[in-house]
Coordinates of C-alpha atoms in Angstrom, one line a residue:
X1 CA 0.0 0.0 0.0
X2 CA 1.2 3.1 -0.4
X3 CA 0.0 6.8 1.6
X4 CA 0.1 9.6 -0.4
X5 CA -0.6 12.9 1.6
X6 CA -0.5 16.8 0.3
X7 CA -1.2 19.9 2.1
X8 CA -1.8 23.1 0.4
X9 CA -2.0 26.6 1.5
X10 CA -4.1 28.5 -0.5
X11 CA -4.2 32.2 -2.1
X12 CA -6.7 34.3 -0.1
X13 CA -8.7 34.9 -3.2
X14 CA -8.7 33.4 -6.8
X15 CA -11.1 33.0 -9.6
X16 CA -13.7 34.7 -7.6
X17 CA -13.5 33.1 -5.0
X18 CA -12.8 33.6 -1.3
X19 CA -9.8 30.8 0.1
X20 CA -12.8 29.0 2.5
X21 CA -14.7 28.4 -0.9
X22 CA -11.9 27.4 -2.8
X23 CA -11.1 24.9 -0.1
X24 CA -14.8 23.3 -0.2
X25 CA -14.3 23.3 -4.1
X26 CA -11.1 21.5 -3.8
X27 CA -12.5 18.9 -1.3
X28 CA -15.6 17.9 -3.4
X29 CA -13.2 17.6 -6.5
X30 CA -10.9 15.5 -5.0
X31 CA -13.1 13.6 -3.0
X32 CA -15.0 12.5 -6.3
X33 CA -12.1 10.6 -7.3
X34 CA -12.7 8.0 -5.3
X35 CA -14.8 5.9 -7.7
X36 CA -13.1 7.3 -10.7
X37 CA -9.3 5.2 -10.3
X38 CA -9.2 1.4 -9.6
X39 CA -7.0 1.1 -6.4
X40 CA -7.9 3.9 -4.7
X41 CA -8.7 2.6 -1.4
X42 CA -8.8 5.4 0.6
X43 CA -9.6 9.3 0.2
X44 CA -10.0 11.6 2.6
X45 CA -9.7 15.7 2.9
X46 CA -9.6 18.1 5.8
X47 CA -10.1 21.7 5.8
X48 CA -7.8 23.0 8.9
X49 CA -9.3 25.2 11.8
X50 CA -6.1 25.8 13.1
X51 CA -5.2 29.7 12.1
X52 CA -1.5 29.9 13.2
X53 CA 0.5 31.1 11.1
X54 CA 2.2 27.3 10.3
X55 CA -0.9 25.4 9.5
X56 CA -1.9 24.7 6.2
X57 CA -5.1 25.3 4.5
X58 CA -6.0 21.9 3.1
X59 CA -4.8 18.3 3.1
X60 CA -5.6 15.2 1.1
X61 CA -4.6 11.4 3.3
X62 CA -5.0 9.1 0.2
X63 CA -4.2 5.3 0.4
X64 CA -3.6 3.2 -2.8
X65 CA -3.2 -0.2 -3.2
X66 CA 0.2 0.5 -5.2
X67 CA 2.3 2.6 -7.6
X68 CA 0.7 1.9 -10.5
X69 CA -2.8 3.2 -9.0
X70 CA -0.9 6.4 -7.5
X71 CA 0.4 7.0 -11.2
X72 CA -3.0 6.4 -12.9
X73 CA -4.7 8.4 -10.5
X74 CA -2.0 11.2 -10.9
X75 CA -2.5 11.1 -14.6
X76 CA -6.0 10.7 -15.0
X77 CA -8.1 13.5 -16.7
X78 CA -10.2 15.0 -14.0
X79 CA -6.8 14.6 -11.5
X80 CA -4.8 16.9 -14.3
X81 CA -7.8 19.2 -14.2
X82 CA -7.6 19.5 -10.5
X83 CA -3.6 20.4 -10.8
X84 CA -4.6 23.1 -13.8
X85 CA -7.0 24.7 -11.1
X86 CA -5.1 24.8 -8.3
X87 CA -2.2 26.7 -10.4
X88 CA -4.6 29.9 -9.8
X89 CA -5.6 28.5 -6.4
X90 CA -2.5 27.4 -4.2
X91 CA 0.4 29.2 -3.1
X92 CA 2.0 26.4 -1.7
X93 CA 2.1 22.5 -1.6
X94 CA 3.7 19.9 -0.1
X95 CA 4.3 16.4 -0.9
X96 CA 4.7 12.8 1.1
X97 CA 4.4 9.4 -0.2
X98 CA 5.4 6.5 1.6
X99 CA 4.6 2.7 2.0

């Protein structure tokens, strides 16, 4: 299995939108592909609370069952649509995937 986990930090506005509905926007995009990649065993995404000035804004804990479902999820249309979005949309992202 392997975890694949990404935090983002988004830009207080973009595409007309404020950050807290660009976050809701994110989740429901990236939670609807769940059913979309076989191997995806596991999605989840949080919107933080936490306002310090560390925290992040958003985070996807994804769990697939191995690198070839990580790689056809990471290349699938709607998943490349989500990464041309969030160009306008994040100032930041980090990365982890481990087994």
């Amino acid at each position: 299995m392997i975890k694949h986990i990404v935090l983002w930090r988004l830009n207080e506005t973009a595409n007309g939108k404020t950050k807290d509905e660009n976050a809701l926007e994110l989740k429901r995009m990236l939670e609807a592909m769940k059913d979309k990649v076989k191997g995806i065993i596991k999605i989840e995404v949080g919107i933080n609370s936490d306002k310090s000035p560390d925290a992040c804004d958003i985070v996807l804990y994804s769990e697939f069952e191995n690198e070839e479902a990580l790689y056809n999820y990471q290349v699938h249309p709607d998943h490349e649509a989500i990464k041309v979005w969030l160009k306008d949309v994040r100032s930041e992202r980090r990365v982890v995937d481990y087994t």
